[in-house]
Every structure is written in structure tokens, then in C-alpha cells.
mmCIF file with all atom_site columns, C-alpha atoms in Angstrom:
data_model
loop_
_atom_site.group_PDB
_atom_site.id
_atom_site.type_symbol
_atom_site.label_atom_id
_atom_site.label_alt_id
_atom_site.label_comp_id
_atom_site.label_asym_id
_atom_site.label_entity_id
_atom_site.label_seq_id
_atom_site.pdbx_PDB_ins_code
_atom_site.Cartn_x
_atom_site.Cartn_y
_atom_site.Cartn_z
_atom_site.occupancy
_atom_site.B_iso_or_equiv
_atom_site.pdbx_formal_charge
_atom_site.auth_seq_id
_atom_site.auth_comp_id
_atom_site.auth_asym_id
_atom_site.auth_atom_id
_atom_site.pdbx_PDB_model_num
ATOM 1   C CA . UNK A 1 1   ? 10.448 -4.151  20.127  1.00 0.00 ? 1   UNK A CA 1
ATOM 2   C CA . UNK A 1 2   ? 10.860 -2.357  16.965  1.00 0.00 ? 2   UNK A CA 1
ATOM 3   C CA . UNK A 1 3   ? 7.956  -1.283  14.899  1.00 0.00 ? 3   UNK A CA 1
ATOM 4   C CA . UNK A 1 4   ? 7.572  0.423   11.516  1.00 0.00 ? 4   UNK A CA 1
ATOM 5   C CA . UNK A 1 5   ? 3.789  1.794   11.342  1.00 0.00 ? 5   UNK A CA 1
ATOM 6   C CA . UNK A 1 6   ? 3.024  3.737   7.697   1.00 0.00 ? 6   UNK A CA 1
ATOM 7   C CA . UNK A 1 7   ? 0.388  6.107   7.182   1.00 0.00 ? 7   UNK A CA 1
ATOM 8   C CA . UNK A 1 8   ? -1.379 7.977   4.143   1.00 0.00 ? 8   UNK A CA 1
ATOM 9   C CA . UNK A 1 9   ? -2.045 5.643   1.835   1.00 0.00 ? 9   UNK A CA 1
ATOM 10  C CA . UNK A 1 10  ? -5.751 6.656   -0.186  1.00 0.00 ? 10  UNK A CA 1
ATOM 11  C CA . UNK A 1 11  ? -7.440 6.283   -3.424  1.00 0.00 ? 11  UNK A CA 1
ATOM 12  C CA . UNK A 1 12  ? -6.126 9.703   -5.808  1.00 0.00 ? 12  UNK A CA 1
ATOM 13  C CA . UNK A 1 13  ? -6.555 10.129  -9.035  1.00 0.00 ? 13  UNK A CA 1
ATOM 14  C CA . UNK A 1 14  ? -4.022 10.254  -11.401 1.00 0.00 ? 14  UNK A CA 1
ATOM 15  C CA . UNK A 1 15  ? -1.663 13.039  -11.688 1.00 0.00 ? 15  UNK A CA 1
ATOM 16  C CA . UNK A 1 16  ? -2.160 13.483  -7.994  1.00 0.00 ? 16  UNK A CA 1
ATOM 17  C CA . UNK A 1 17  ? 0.107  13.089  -5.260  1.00 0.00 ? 17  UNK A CA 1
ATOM 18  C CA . UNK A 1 18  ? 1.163  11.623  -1.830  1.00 0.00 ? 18  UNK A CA 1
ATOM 19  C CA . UNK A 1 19  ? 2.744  12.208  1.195   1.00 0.00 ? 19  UNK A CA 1
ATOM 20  C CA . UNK A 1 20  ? 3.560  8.456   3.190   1.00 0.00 ? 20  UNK A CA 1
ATOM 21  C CA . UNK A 1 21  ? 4.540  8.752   6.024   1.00 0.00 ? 21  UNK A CA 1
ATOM 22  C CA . UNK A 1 22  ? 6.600  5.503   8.759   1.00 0.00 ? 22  UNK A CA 1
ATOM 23  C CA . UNK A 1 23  ? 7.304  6.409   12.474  1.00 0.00 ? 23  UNK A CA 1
ATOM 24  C CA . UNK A 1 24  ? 9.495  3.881   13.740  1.00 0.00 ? 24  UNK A CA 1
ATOM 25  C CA . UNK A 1 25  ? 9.910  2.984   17.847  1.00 0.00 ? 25  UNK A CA 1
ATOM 26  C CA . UNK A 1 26  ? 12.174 0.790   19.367  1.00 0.00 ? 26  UNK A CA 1
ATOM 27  C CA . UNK A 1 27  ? 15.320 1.578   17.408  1.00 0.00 ? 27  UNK A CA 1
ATOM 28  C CA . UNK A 1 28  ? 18.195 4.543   17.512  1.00 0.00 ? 28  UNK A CA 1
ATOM 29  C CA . UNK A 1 29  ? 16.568 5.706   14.508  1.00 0.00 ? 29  UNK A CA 1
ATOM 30  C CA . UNK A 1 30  ? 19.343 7.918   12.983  1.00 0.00 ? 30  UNK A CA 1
ATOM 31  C CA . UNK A 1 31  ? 22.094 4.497   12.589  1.00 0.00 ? 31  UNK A CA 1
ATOM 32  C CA . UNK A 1 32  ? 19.239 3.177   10.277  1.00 0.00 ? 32  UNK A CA 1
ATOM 33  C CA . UNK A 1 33  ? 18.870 3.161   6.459   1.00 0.00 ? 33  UNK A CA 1
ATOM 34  C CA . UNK A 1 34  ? 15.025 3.200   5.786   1.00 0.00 ? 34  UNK A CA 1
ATOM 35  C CA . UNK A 1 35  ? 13.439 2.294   2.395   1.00 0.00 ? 35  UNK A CA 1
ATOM 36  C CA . UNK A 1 36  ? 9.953  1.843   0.985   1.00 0.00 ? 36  UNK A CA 1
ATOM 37  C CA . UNK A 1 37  ? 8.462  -0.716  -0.841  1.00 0.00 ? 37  UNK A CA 1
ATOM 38  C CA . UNK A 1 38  ? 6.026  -1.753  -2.433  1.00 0.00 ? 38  UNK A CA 1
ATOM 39  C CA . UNK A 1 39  ? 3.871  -4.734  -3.789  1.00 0.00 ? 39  UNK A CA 1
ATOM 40  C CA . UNK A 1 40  ? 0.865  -4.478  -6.801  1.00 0.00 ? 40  UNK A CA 1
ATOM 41  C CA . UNK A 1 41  ? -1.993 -7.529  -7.157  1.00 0.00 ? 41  UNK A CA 1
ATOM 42  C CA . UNK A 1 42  ? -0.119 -10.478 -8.106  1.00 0.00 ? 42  UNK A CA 1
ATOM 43  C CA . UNK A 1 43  ? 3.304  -8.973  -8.029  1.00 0.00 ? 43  UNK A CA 1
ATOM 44  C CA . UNK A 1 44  ? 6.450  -9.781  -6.232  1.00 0.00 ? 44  UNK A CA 1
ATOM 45  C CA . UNK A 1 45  ? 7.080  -6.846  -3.641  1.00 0.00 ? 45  UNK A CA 1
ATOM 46  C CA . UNK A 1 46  ? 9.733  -4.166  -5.761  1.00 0.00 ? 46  UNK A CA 1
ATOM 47  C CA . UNK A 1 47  ? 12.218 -1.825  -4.791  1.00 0.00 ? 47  UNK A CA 1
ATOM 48  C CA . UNK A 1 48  ? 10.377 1.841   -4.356  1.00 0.00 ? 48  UNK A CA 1
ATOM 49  C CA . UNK A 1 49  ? 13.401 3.943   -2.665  1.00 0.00 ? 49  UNK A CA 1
ATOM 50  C CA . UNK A 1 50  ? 15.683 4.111   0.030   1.00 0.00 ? 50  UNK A CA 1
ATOM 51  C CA . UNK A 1 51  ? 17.551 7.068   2.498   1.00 0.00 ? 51  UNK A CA 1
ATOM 52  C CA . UNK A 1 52  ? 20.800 6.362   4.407   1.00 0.00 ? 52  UNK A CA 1
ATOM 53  C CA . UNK A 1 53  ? 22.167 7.500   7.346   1.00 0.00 ? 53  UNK A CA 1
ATOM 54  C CA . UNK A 1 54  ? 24.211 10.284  5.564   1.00 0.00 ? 54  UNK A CA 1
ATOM 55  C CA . UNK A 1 55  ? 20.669 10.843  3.516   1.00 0.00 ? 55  UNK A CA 1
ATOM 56  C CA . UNK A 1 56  ? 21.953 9.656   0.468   1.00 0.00 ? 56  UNK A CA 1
ATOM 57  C CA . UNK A 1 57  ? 18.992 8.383   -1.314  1.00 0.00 ? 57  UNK A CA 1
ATOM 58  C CA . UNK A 1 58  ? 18.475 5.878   -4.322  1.00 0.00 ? 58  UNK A CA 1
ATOM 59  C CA . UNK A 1 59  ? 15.424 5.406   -6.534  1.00 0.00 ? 59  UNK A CA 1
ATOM 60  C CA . UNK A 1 60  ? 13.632 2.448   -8.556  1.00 0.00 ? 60  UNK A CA 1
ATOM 61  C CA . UNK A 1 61  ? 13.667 3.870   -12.200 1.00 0.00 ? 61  UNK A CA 1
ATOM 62  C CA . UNK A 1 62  ? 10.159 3.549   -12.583 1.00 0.00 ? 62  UNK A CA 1
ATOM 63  C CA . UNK A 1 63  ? 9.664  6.307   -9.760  1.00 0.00 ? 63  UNK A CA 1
ATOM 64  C CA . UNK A 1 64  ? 13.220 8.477   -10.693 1.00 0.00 ? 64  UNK A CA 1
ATOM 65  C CA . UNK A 1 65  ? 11.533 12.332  -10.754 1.00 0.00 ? 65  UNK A CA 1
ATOM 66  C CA . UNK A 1 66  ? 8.516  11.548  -9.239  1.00 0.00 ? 66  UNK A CA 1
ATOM 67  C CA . UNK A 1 67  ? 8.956  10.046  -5.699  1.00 0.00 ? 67  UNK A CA 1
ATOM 68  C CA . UNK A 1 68  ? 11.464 11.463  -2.720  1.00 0.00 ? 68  UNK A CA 1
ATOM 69  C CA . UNK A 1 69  ? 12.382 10.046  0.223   1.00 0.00 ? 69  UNK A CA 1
ATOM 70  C CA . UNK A 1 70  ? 13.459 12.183  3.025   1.00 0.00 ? 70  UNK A CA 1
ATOM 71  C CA . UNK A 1 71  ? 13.670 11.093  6.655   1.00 0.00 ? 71  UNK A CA 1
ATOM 72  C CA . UNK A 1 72  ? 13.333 13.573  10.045  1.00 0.00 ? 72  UNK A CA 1
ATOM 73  C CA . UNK A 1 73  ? 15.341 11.827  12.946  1.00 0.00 ? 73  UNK A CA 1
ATOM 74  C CA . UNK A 1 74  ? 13.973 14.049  15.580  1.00 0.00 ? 74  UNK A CA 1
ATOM 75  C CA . UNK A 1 75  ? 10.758 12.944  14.590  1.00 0.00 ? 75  UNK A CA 1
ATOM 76  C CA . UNK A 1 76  ? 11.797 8.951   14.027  1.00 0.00 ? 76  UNK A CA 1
ATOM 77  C CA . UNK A 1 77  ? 9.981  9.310   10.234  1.00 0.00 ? 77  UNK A CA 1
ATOM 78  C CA . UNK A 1 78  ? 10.758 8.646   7.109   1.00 0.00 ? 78  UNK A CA 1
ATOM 79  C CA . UNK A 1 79  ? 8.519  9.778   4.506   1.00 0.00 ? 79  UNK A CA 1
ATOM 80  C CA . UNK A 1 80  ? 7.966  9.063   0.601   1.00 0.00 ? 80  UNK A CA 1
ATOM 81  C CA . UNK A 1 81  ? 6.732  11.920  -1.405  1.00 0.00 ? 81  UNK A CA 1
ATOM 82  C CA . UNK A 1 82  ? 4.925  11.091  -4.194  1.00 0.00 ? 82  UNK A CA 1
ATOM 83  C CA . UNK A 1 83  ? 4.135  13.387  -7.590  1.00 0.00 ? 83  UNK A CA 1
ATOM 84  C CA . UNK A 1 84  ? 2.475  12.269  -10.660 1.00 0.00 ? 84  UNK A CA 1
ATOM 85  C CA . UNK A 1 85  ? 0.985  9.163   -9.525  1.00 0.00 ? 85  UNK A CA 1
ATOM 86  C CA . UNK A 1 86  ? 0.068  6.676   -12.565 1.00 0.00 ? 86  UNK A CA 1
ATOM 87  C CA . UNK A 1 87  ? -2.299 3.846   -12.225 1.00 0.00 ? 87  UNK A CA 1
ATOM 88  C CA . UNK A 1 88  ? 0.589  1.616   -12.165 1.00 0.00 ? 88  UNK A CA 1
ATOM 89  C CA . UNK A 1 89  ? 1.592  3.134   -9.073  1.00 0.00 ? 89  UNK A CA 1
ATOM 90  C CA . UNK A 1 90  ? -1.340 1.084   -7.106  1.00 0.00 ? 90  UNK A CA 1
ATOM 91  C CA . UNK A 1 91  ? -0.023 -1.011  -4.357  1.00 0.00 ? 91  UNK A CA 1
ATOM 92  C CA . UNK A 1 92  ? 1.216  -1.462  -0.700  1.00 0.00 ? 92  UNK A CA 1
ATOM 93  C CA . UNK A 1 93  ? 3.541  0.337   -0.208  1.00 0.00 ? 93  UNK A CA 1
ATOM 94  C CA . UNK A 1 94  ? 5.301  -1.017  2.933   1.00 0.00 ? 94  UNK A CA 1
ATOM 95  C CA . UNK A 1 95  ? 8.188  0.644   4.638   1.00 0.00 ? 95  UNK A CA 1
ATOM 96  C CA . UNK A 1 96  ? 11.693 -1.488  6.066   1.00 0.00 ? 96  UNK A CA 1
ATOM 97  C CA . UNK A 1 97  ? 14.619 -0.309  7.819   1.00 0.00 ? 97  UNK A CA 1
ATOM 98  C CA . UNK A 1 98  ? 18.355 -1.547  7.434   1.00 0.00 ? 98  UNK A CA 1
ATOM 99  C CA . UNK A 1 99  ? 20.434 -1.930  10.780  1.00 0.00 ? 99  UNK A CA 1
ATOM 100 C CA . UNK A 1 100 ? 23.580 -2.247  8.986   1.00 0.00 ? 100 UNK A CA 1
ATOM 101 C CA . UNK A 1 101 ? 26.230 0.121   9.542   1.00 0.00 ? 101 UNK A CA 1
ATOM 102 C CA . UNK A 1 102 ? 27.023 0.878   5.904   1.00 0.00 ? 102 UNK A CA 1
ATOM 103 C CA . UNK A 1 103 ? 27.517 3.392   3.890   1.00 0.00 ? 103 UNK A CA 1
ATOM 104 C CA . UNK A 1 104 ? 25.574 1.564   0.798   1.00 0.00 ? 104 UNK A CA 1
ATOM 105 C CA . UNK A 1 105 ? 22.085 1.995   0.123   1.00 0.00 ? 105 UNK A CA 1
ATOM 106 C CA . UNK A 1 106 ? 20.485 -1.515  0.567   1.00 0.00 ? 106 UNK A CA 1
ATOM 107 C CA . UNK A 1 107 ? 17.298 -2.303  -2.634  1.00 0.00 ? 107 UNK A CA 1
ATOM 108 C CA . UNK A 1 108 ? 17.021 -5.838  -2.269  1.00 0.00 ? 108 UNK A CA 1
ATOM 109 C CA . UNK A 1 109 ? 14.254 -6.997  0.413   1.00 0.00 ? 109 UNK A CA 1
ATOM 110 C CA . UNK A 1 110 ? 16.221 -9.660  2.231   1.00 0.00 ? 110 UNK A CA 1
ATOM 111 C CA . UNK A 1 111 ? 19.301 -6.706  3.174   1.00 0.00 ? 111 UNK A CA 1
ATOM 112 C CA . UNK A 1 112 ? 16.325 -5.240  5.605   1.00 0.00 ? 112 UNK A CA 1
ATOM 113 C CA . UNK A 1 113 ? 15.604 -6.467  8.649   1.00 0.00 ? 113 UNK A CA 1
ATOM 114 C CA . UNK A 1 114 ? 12.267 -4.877  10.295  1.00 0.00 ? 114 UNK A CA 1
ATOM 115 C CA . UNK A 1 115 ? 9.079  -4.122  8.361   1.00 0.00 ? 115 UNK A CA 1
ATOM 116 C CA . UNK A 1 116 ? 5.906  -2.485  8.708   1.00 0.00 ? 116 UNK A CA 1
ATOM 117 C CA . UNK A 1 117 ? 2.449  -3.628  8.037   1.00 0.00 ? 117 UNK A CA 1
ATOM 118 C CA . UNK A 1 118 ? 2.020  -1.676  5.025   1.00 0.00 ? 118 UNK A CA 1
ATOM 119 C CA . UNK A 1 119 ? -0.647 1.359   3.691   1.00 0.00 ? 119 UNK A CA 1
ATOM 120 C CA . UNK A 1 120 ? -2.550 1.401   0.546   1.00 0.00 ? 120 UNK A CA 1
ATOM 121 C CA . UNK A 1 121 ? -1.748 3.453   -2.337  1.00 0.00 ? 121 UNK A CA 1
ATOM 122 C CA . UNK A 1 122 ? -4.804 3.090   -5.196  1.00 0.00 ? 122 UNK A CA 1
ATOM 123 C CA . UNK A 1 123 ? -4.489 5.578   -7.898  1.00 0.00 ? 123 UNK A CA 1
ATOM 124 C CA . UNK A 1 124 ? -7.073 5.925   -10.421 1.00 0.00 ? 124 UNK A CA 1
ATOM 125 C CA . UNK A 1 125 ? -7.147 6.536   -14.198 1.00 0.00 ? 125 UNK A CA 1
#
């Protein structure tokens, strides 16, 4: 049984930053791609970032400079790094992984196939 479990979601203020944190079970967690998401108050869940197997990474524009993903496979963890957190960076940030064997980064929700439960992010002005 997989399961994606995130951690280190607070309230910071802004300018602050972030470490998030997803330790996955129940998969060979190196042949996945892992991304984070994320979903505001009445917002569709968005496209935060993503890591391949090879550790190429991609990035939602609105979090290019600011956020990095990095994953340790010996540890099963993918984390999201987060600098310069802006009020509009207040949501759940939920973490996914990919169990396709490709070499392209997935963004869209429906190309991942487990999820976790989600931590909250809340970053005051």
C-alpha cells in the first residue's frame, strides 16, 4: 500500500521560509517522479513543482527562484524548499508521485497516480 505522508507545513510570516518534507512507503521510490502541489481557499489545486528520476526538476512560474525540490532516495523523501514566502503562497500543499517510466516531468494532476493527505502552508502579511 503506497502512502505519501507530508510534513512542515506552519503559519510564517512573510519573507520567511519552509522546508516540506513527503516520506513515501510502499513504492521503489527511486523509479518515481514526485511533485508537489498545492490548493488555496476556493482554488482549483495548481502545479507547485516536480523532480524526476534523473532529478531534473520543473517549476510553476509563480514559485521559479523561490521554491526547490530535491528528493533523497535513501531516505524515500522528497522535499520542497521554500524562500520568500508571499501571502499568496497560503495553501495545502499536497505531495503526488508519478509511476511512469518517463523521462518527462509530469504538471498536470491527473498524470499522478498516488497522493498524500496534504500539510498546511499559511503565510502571513
Amino acid at each position: 500500500q503506497v502512502q505519501l505522508v507530508e510534513s512542515g507545513g506552519r503559519l510564517v510570516q512573510a519573507g520567511g521560509s519552509l522546508r516540506l518534507s513527503c516520506a513515501a512507503s510502499g513504492l521503489t521510490f527511486s523509479t518515481y517522479a514526485m511533485g508537489w502541489f498545492r490548493q488555496a481557499p476556493g482554488k482549483e489545486r495548481e502545479f507547485v513543482a516536480a523532480i524526476n528520476r534523473s532529478y531534473a526538476t520543473a517549476y510553476a512560474d509563480s514559485v521559479k527562484g523561490r521554491f526547490t525540490i530535491s528528493r533523497d532516495n535513501a531516505k524515500n523523501t522528497v522535499y520542497l524548499q521554500m524562500n520568500s514566502l508571499k501571502p499568496d503562497d497560503t495553501a495545502v500543499y499536497y505531495c503526488a508521485a508519478d509511476r511512469k517510466l518517463s523521462s518527462r516531468i509530469a504538471t498536470k494532476e491527473n498524470e499522478y497516480d498516488y497522493w498524500g493527505q496534504g500539510t498546511q502552508v499559511t503565510v502571513s502579511s
